[in-house]
Short mmCIF file of C-alpha atoms and ligand atoms in Angstrom, two decimals:
data_model
loop_
_atom_site.label_atom_id
_atom_site.label_comp_id
_atom_site.label_asym_id
_atom_site.label_seq_id
_atom_site.Cartn_x
_atom_site.Cartn_y
_atom_site.Cartn_z
CA MET A 7 -80.46 189.04 177.97
CA THR A 8 -78.15 186.03 178.58
CA LYS A 9 -75.81 185.31 175.71
CA PRO A 10 -76.80 182.29 173.67
CA ILE A 11 -74.57 179.27 173.91
CA THR A 12 -72.75 178.51 170.63
CA LEU A 13 -72.23 174.90 169.39
CA ALA A 14 -68.46 175.37 170.12
CA THR A 15 -69.23 176.20 173.73
CA TYR A 16 -71.73 173.39 174.04
CA LEU A 17 -69.31 170.87 172.60
CA ALA A 18 -66.58 172.21 174.97
CA SER A 19 -68.90 171.42 177.90
CA GLN A 20 -69.61 167.85 176.85
CA SER A 21 -66.57 166.41 178.61
CA ALA A 22 -68.15 162.93 178.79
CA ALA A 23 -67.59 162.76 175.01
CA ASP A 24 -64.21 162.02 173.55
CA ALA A 25 -62.53 165.29 172.32
CA ALA A 26 -61.98 163.64 168.86
CA LEU A 27 -65.73 162.81 168.65
CA ARG A 28 -66.57 166.46 169.33
CA ALA A 29 -64.19 167.54 166.57
CA VAL A 30 -65.97 165.25 164.04
CA VAL A 31 -69.39 166.69 165.21
CA ALA A 32 -68.07 170.24 164.72
CA ASN A 33 -66.83 169.40 161.34
CA VAL A 34 -70.13 167.94 160.25
CA ALA A 35 -72.10 170.80 161.77
CA GLN A 36 -69.91 173.35 159.86
CA THR A 37 -70.58 171.50 156.70
CA CYS A 38 -74.21 171.48 157.29
CA ALA A 39 -74.14 175.26 157.76
CA GLU A 40 -72.46 175.54 154.32
CA ILE A 41 -74.99 173.15 152.77
CA SER A 42 -77.88 175.32 154.16
CA ARG A 43 -76.48 178.20 152.13
CA VAL A 44 -76.40 176.14 148.87
CA VAL A 45 -79.94 174.81 149.65
CA ALA A 46 -81.27 178.29 150.30
CA GLY A 47 -79.74 179.60 147.16
CA GLY A 48 -81.95 177.21 145.11
CA ALA A 49 -82.05 178.26 141.43
CA LEU A 50 -79.62 181.05 142.16
CA THR A 51 -76.90 178.59 142.92
CA GLY A 52 -77.80 176.42 139.94
CA SER A 53 -78.38 173.43 142.35
CA LEU A 54 -81.99 172.50 141.49
CA GLY A 55 -83.06 169.64 139.13
CA ALA A 56 -81.73 166.18 138.27
CA ALA A 57 -78.02 165.21 138.05
CA GLY A 58 -78.69 162.89 135.08
CA HIS A 59 -77.72 159.64 136.73
CA THR A 60 -78.89 157.09 139.36
CA ASN A 61 -77.20 156.10 142.63
CA VAL A 62 -76.39 152.56 143.99
CA GLN A 63 -79.97 152.21 145.07
CA ASP A 64 -81.24 152.92 141.55
CA GLU A 65 -82.72 156.27 142.60
CA GLU A 66 -82.45 159.23 140.32
CA GLN A 67 -79.83 161.62 141.81
CA LYS A 68 -80.67 165.28 142.10
CA LYS A 69 -77.86 167.80 141.61
CA LEU A 70 -78.14 168.68 145.20
CA ASP A 71 -77.71 164.96 146.23
CA VAL A 72 -74.37 165.07 144.39
CA ILE A 73 -73.18 168.57 145.55
CA THR A 74 -73.97 167.87 149.29
CA ASN A 75 -72.41 164.45 149.19
CA ASP A 76 -69.16 165.95 147.76
CA MET A 77 -69.15 168.77 150.39
CA LEU A 78 -69.43 166.17 153.18
CA ARG A 79 -66.81 163.88 151.68
CA ALA A 80 -64.31 166.74 151.31
CA ALA A 81 -64.93 167.93 154.78
CA LEU A 82 -64.55 164.52 156.43
CA ASP A 83 -61.54 163.60 154.37
CA GLY A 84 -59.88 166.66 155.98
CA CYS A 85 -60.99 165.88 159.47
CA ALA A 86 -58.23 164.16 161.37
CA PRO A 87 -60.23 161.66 163.58
CA VAL A 88 -62.19 160.30 160.62
CA ALA A 89 -60.88 157.04 159.27
CA GLY A 90 -63.81 156.25 156.78
CA LEU A 91 -67.12 157.25 155.52
CA ALA A 92 -70.18 155.80 153.81
CA SER A 93 -73.04 157.63 152.12
CA GLU A 94 -76.37 156.96 150.47
CA GLU A 95 -74.88 158.40 147.36
CA LEU A 96 -71.75 156.18 147.23
CA ASP A 97 -71.63 152.56 146.05
CA THR A 98 -68.96 151.67 148.58
CA ILE A 99 -67.16 152.93 151.69
CA GLU A 100 -64.33 155.41 151.43
CA THR A 101 -61.29 155.49 153.62
CA THR A 102 -59.08 158.49 154.57
CA GLY A 103 -55.91 156.35 154.94
CA ARG A 104 -55.95 157.10 158.76
CA GLU A 105 -56.55 154.46 161.49
CA GLY A 106 -58.68 154.49 164.71
CA GLY A 107 -61.01 157.42 165.55
CA PHE A 108 -64.38 157.36 163.92
CA LEU A 109 -66.44 156.26 160.95
CA VAL A 110 -69.17 158.57 159.61
CA THR A 111 -72.22 157.44 157.63
CA PHE A 112 -74.57 160.03 156.18
CA ASP A 113 -77.58 160.77 153.96
CA PRO A 114 -76.35 164.05 152.56
CA LEU A 115 -79.74 165.20 151.37
CA ASP A 116 -82.84 163.61 152.82
CA GLY A 117 -86.20 164.23 151.21
CA SER A 118 -84.58 165.19 147.88
CA SER A 119 -87.95 164.95 146.10
CA ASN A 120 -88.85 168.10 148.06
CA ILE A 121 -85.99 170.25 146.77
CA ASP A 122 -87.43 171.49 143.48
CA VAL A 123 -90.73 172.44 145.18
CA ASN A 124 -89.03 174.44 148.02
CA VAL A 125 -90.14 172.13 150.88
CA SER A 126 -87.99 171.04 153.87
CA VAL A 127 -85.00 168.77 153.35
CA GLY A 128 -82.23 167.69 155.67
CA THR A 129 -78.88 165.94 156.26
CA ILE A 130 -78.65 162.86 158.58
CA PHE A 131 -75.40 161.52 160.12
CA SER A 132 -74.24 158.72 162.30
CA ILE A 133 -70.79 158.46 163.87
CA LEU A 134 -69.44 155.00 164.88
CA PRO A 135 -66.15 153.96 166.52
CA ALA A 136 -63.48 152.86 163.92
CA PRO A 137 -61.25 149.80 164.58
CA ALA A 138 -57.81 150.56 166.04
CA GLY A 139 -54.66 149.79 164.17
CA LYS A 140 -56.11 149.22 160.66
CA VAL A 141 -57.66 151.08 157.76
CA PRO A 142 -61.42 150.21 158.02
CA ASP A 143 -63.19 147.97 155.64
CA GLU A 144 -66.86 147.57 154.88
CA ALA A 145 -67.39 145.02 157.69
CA ASP A 146 -66.09 147.61 160.21
CA PHE A 147 -69.15 149.79 159.37
CA LEU A 148 -71.68 146.99 160.06
CA GLN A 149 -72.16 147.85 163.79
CA PRO A 150 -75.51 147.84 165.47
CA GLY A 151 -76.99 151.37 166.11
CA ARG A 152 -76.43 151.01 169.83
CA ARG A 153 -72.79 151.34 169.21
CA GLN A 154 -73.08 154.88 167.63
CA ALA A 155 -70.84 157.36 169.36
CA ALA A 156 -73.12 160.25 168.28
CA ALA A 157 -75.84 161.00 165.76
CA GLY A 158 -77.63 163.97 164.44
CA TYR A 159 -79.30 165.79 161.60
CA ALA A 160 -79.64 169.21 160.07
CA LEU A 161 -83.02 170.43 158.93
CA TYR A 162 -83.16 173.01 156.17
CA GLY A 163 -86.71 174.47 156.79
CA PRO A 164 -88.07 177.90 157.67
CA GLN A 165 -85.22 177.70 160.13
CA THR A 166 -82.07 175.74 159.67
CA MET A 167 -81.56 173.56 162.76
CA LEU A 168 -79.16 170.97 164.03
CA VAL A 169 -80.29 168.23 166.34
CA LEU A 170 -77.59 166.23 168.16
CA THR A 171 -77.15 163.46 170.57
CA LEU A 172 -73.70 162.80 171.97
CA THR A 173 -73.43 160.75 175.16
CA GLU A 174 -76.94 161.49 176.50
CA GLY A 175 -79.92 163.68 175.79
CA VAL A 176 -80.95 165.55 172.65
CA ALA A 177 -80.06 169.21 172.04
CA ALA A 178 -81.05 171.44 169.15
CA PHE A 179 -79.35 174.42 167.67
CA THR A 180 -80.57 177.10 165.27
CA LEU A 181 -78.42 178.65 162.63
CA ASP A 182 -78.26 182.42 163.09
CA ALA A 183 -77.91 184.98 160.22
CA GLY A 184 -74.22 185.07 160.78
CA GLY A 185 -73.86 181.36 160.10
CA GLU A 186 -73.37 180.36 163.77
CA TRP A 187 -75.18 177.48 165.49
CA LEU A 188 -76.79 178.63 168.72
CA LEU A 189 -78.37 176.34 171.36
CA THR A 190 -82.17 176.84 171.28
CA HIS A 191 -83.63 173.61 172.70
CA GLU A 192 -82.14 171.47 175.52
CA ALA A 193 -83.10 168.03 176.66
CA LEU A 194 -85.73 167.44 174.02
CA SER A 195 -88.43 164.98 175.11
CA ILE A 196 -91.04 163.29 172.98
CA PRO A 197 -94.46 163.10 174.67
CA ALA A 198 -95.51 159.51 175.32
CA ASP A 199 -99.03 160.06 173.89
CA THR A 200 -100.11 161.54 170.51
CA LYS A 201 -103.03 161.94 168.11
CA GLU A 202 -100.87 162.53 164.98
CA PHE A 203 -99.57 159.88 162.56
CA ALA A 204 -97.24 160.11 159.46
CA ILE A 205 -97.32 157.43 156.80
CA ASN A 206 -97.36 157.56 152.95
CA MET A 207 -101.09 156.44 152.53
CA SER A 208 -100.68 155.85 148.81
CA ASN A 209 -98.91 152.57 149.74
CA GLN A 210 -101.83 151.25 151.73
CA ARG A 211 -102.69 148.32 149.42
CA HIS A 212 -99.06 147.05 149.82
CA TRP A 213 -98.91 147.10 153.76
CA ALA A 214 -98.99 144.05 155.90
CA GLU A 215 -102.29 143.40 157.73
CA PRO A 216 -101.22 144.67 161.23
CA VAL A 217 -100.19 148.07 159.86
CA ARG A 218 -103.45 148.25 157.87
CA ARG A 219 -105.38 147.49 161.05
CA TYR A 220 -103.49 149.99 163.13
CA ILE A 221 -103.95 152.86 160.61
CA ASP A 222 -107.56 151.87 160.15
CA GLY A 223 -108.06 152.25 163.92
CA CYS A 224 -106.59 155.77 163.77
CA LEU A 225 -108.85 156.73 160.78
CA GLN A 226 -111.93 155.60 162.67
CA GLY A 227 -111.23 158.28 165.24
CA LYS A 228 -113.52 158.80 168.21
CA THR A 229 -116.00 156.17 167.07
CA GLY A 230 -113.28 153.44 166.65
CA PRO A 231 -111.24 151.30 168.93
CA ARG A 232 -108.84 154.16 169.82
CA GLY A 233 -111.62 156.45 171.01
CA LYS A 234 -109.93 159.62 169.80
CA ASP A 235 -109.58 161.55 166.54
CA PHE A 236 -106.22 161.58 164.81
CA ASN A 237 -104.54 164.05 162.46
CA MET A 238 -102.20 163.09 159.61
CA ARG A 239 -98.99 164.75 158.45
CA TRP A 240 -96.48 163.65 155.76
CA VAL A 241 -93.64 166.00 154.67
CA ALA A 242 -91.93 163.15 152.69
CA ALA A 243 -88.54 163.98 154.26
CA MET A 244 -87.79 161.78 157.27
CA VAL A 245 -85.81 164.63 158.82
CA ALA A 246 -88.85 166.92 158.83
CA ASP A 247 -91.29 164.25 159.94
CA VAL A 248 -89.06 163.17 162.82
CA HIS A 249 -88.35 166.69 163.76
CA ARG A 250 -92.07 167.38 164.21
CA ILE A 251 -92.32 164.37 166.44
CA LEU A 252 -89.37 165.58 168.57
CA MET A 253 -91.17 168.94 168.90
CA ARG A 254 -94.68 167.77 169.69
CA GLY A 255 -95.00 164.04 169.54
CA GLY A 256 -96.44 161.73 166.85
CA ILE A 257 -95.80 158.41 165.19
CA PHE A 258 -93.89 157.96 161.89
CA LEU A 259 -94.21 154.74 159.85
CA TYR A 260 -92.37 153.61 156.73
CA PRO A 261 -93.39 150.05 157.23
CA TRP A 262 -92.53 146.85 155.39
CA ASP A 263 -94.60 146.55 152.23
CA ALA A 264 -95.18 143.94 149.62
CA ARG A 265 -93.96 145.99 146.58
CA GLU A 266 -90.54 144.36 146.76
CA PRO A 267 -90.86 141.71 149.51
CA ASP A 268 -87.15 141.08 149.65
CA ARG A 269 -86.36 144.71 150.15
CA ALA A 270 -87.60 145.31 153.75
CA GLY A 271 -88.91 148.87 153.83
CA LYS A 272 -87.63 151.96 152.12
CA LEU A 273 -85.40 153.72 154.55
CA ARG A 274 -81.78 152.82 155.02
CA LEU A 275 -80.53 151.46 158.30
CA MET A 276 -76.96 152.84 158.43
CA TYR A 277 -77.67 156.54 157.59
CA GLU A 278 -81.35 157.06 158.14
CA ALA A 279 -82.92 154.64 160.55
CA ASN A 280 -80.05 154.12 163.04
CA PRO A 281 -79.19 157.85 163.69
CA MET A 282 -82.84 158.82 163.93
CA SER A 283 -83.51 155.88 166.34
CA LEU A 284 -80.70 157.01 168.67
CA ILE A 285 -82.11 160.52 168.72
CA VAL A 286 -85.69 159.26 169.20
CA GLU A 287 -84.76 156.86 172.04
CA ARG A 288 -82.56 159.50 173.77
CA ALA A 289 -85.62 161.79 173.73
CA GLY A 290 -87.76 159.12 175.42
CA GLY A 291 -89.49 157.80 172.27
CA LYS A 292 -89.34 154.36 170.72
CA SER A 293 -87.89 153.30 167.36
CA THR A 294 -88.71 149.85 166.01
CA THR A 295 -89.19 147.86 162.86
CA ASP A 296 -92.70 146.80 163.79
CA GLY A 297 -93.84 148.44 167.03
CA VAL A 298 -91.78 145.87 168.99
CA ALA A 299 -88.16 145.20 167.74
CA PRO A 300 -85.84 148.04 168.47
CA ILE A 301 -84.01 149.18 165.36
CA LEU A 302 -80.83 149.94 167.38
CA ASP A 303 -80.44 146.22 168.26
CA LEU A 304 -80.29 145.15 164.57
CA GLN A 305 -77.09 143.62 163.33
CA PRO A 306 -76.50 145.24 159.93
CA THR A 307 -75.66 142.81 157.16
CA LYS A 308 -75.17 145.32 154.22
CA LEU A 309 -74.05 148.89 153.95
CA HIS A 310 -77.22 149.93 152.03
CA GLN A 311 -79.64 147.68 153.91
CA ARG A 312 -83.25 148.83 154.17
CA VAL A 313 -85.43 148.47 157.14
CA PRO A 314 -89.10 148.99 158.09
CA VAL A 315 -89.49 151.91 160.52
CA VAL A 316 -92.11 152.57 163.18
CA LEU A 317 -90.93 155.41 165.63
CA GLY A 318 -92.10 158.17 167.81
CA SER A 319 -94.27 158.60 170.94
CA ALA A 320 -93.72 155.55 173.04
CA ASN A 321 -97.35 154.58 173.82
CA GLU A 322 -98.29 154.92 170.20
CA VAL A 323 -95.46 152.76 169.02
CA ASP A 324 -96.68 150.18 171.60
CA GLN A 325 -100.11 150.36 169.97
CA VAL A 326 -98.57 149.22 166.72
CA GLY A 327 -96.88 146.32 168.54
CA ALA A 328 -100.03 145.37 170.19
CA VAL A 329 -101.89 145.02 166.90
CA ASP A 330 -98.90 143.05 165.54
CA GLN A 331 -99.01 140.51 168.33
CA VAL A 332 -102.70 139.93 167.66
CA GLY A 333 -101.56 138.54 164.29
CA ALA A 334 -102.75 139.05 160.76
P1 LIG B 427 -83.96 160.33 150.23
O1 LIG B 427 -84.36 161.65 149.66
O2 LIG B 427 -82.69 160.50 150.99
O3 LIG B 427 -83.96 159.26 149.16
O4 LIG B 427 -84.95 159.88 151.36
C1 LIG B 427 -86.40 160.03 151.11
C2 LIG B 427 -87.05 159.13 152.11
C3 LIG B 427 -87.50 159.70 153.42
O5 LIG B 427 -86.83 160.87 153.80
C4 LIG B 427 -88.95 159.96 153.31
O6 LIG B 427 -89.50 159.69 154.60
C5 LIG B 427 -89.39 158.94 152.28
O7 LIG B 427 -88.28 158.70 151.54
C6 LIG B 427 -90.43 159.50 151.39
O8 LIG B 427 -90.93 158.54 150.65
P2 LIG B 427 -92.23 158.73 149.71
O9 LIG B 427 -91.65 158.89 148.43
O10 LIG B 427 -92.91 157.33 149.95
O11 LIG B 427 -93.07 159.83 150.26
MN1 LIG B 428 -83.12 160.04 152.98
MN1 LIG B 429 -80.69 161.33 150.49
#
């Protein structure tokens, strides 16, 4: 049997990526391996339940949101090429006092409503170039997703996996029992066609008309305009829903809805939508706000900006765009 390739060996082979960038990726990956142990410990590590306060987005923080956030902060603060970081769980950016190198944005625990019921959760991260010759400020973080130097996520599921994109392509690693990341999937590619959609149907009454019509077409199955039966899946952790799409195709929607018209969508651009969009595009899928506009081209205006998300199998995302163009 050939020896599996470790993450360290894989990173060493990625000579098209800056060595400092690879060091940041290794640091985040190591922290995710440590987070995996805390997550797996559940009640035994005293990490379940609410932390007793809310974050900047007015969401109740779970203990694990706080624990994982602190683990990533500490690790990145000690990582030489990192000049600054931003997190879903922090009101403002934090700087390390260093200049140049990279900025890291992250969702330390995605899908935190799943944690107390032992369902998959994850960590999402995005790495951006930092400005040279100055300590970064918030404006330096507001770069379009296309400028990401790398992006990835860890999925804490039946297996703990790390999915990464550096300069090109998407690779996935599985954490072995000894705590080592081993390459298990190379050149991941999302099939262009699918019969599986993921959306929180309980929000149906709040959706815009094109999304209603698109989903209605899927629900009509063989006898409707699409001429095929669809299946529905919703894990309620973007990491897990996107991972399924990377493995076997599908479409994921967290669309604009009318609950809070000024707050476009639920998912956050800088540490959820952008890193996932880079991974999805690099795997041959599409990631848009509405079936048409690529998320990676958006110019961010706020650190905690929210965006509608429609991503996944290319032809299916195009279907949403086609409905959209017909108009409401
Ligand atoms: P987070 O736990 O980081 O706040 O993110 C949860 C997000 C996302 O992962 C998921 O797709 C969505 O919220 C689930 O939303 P619903 O509550 O509508 O199911
Ligand atoms: Mn999240
Ligand atoms: Mn989170």
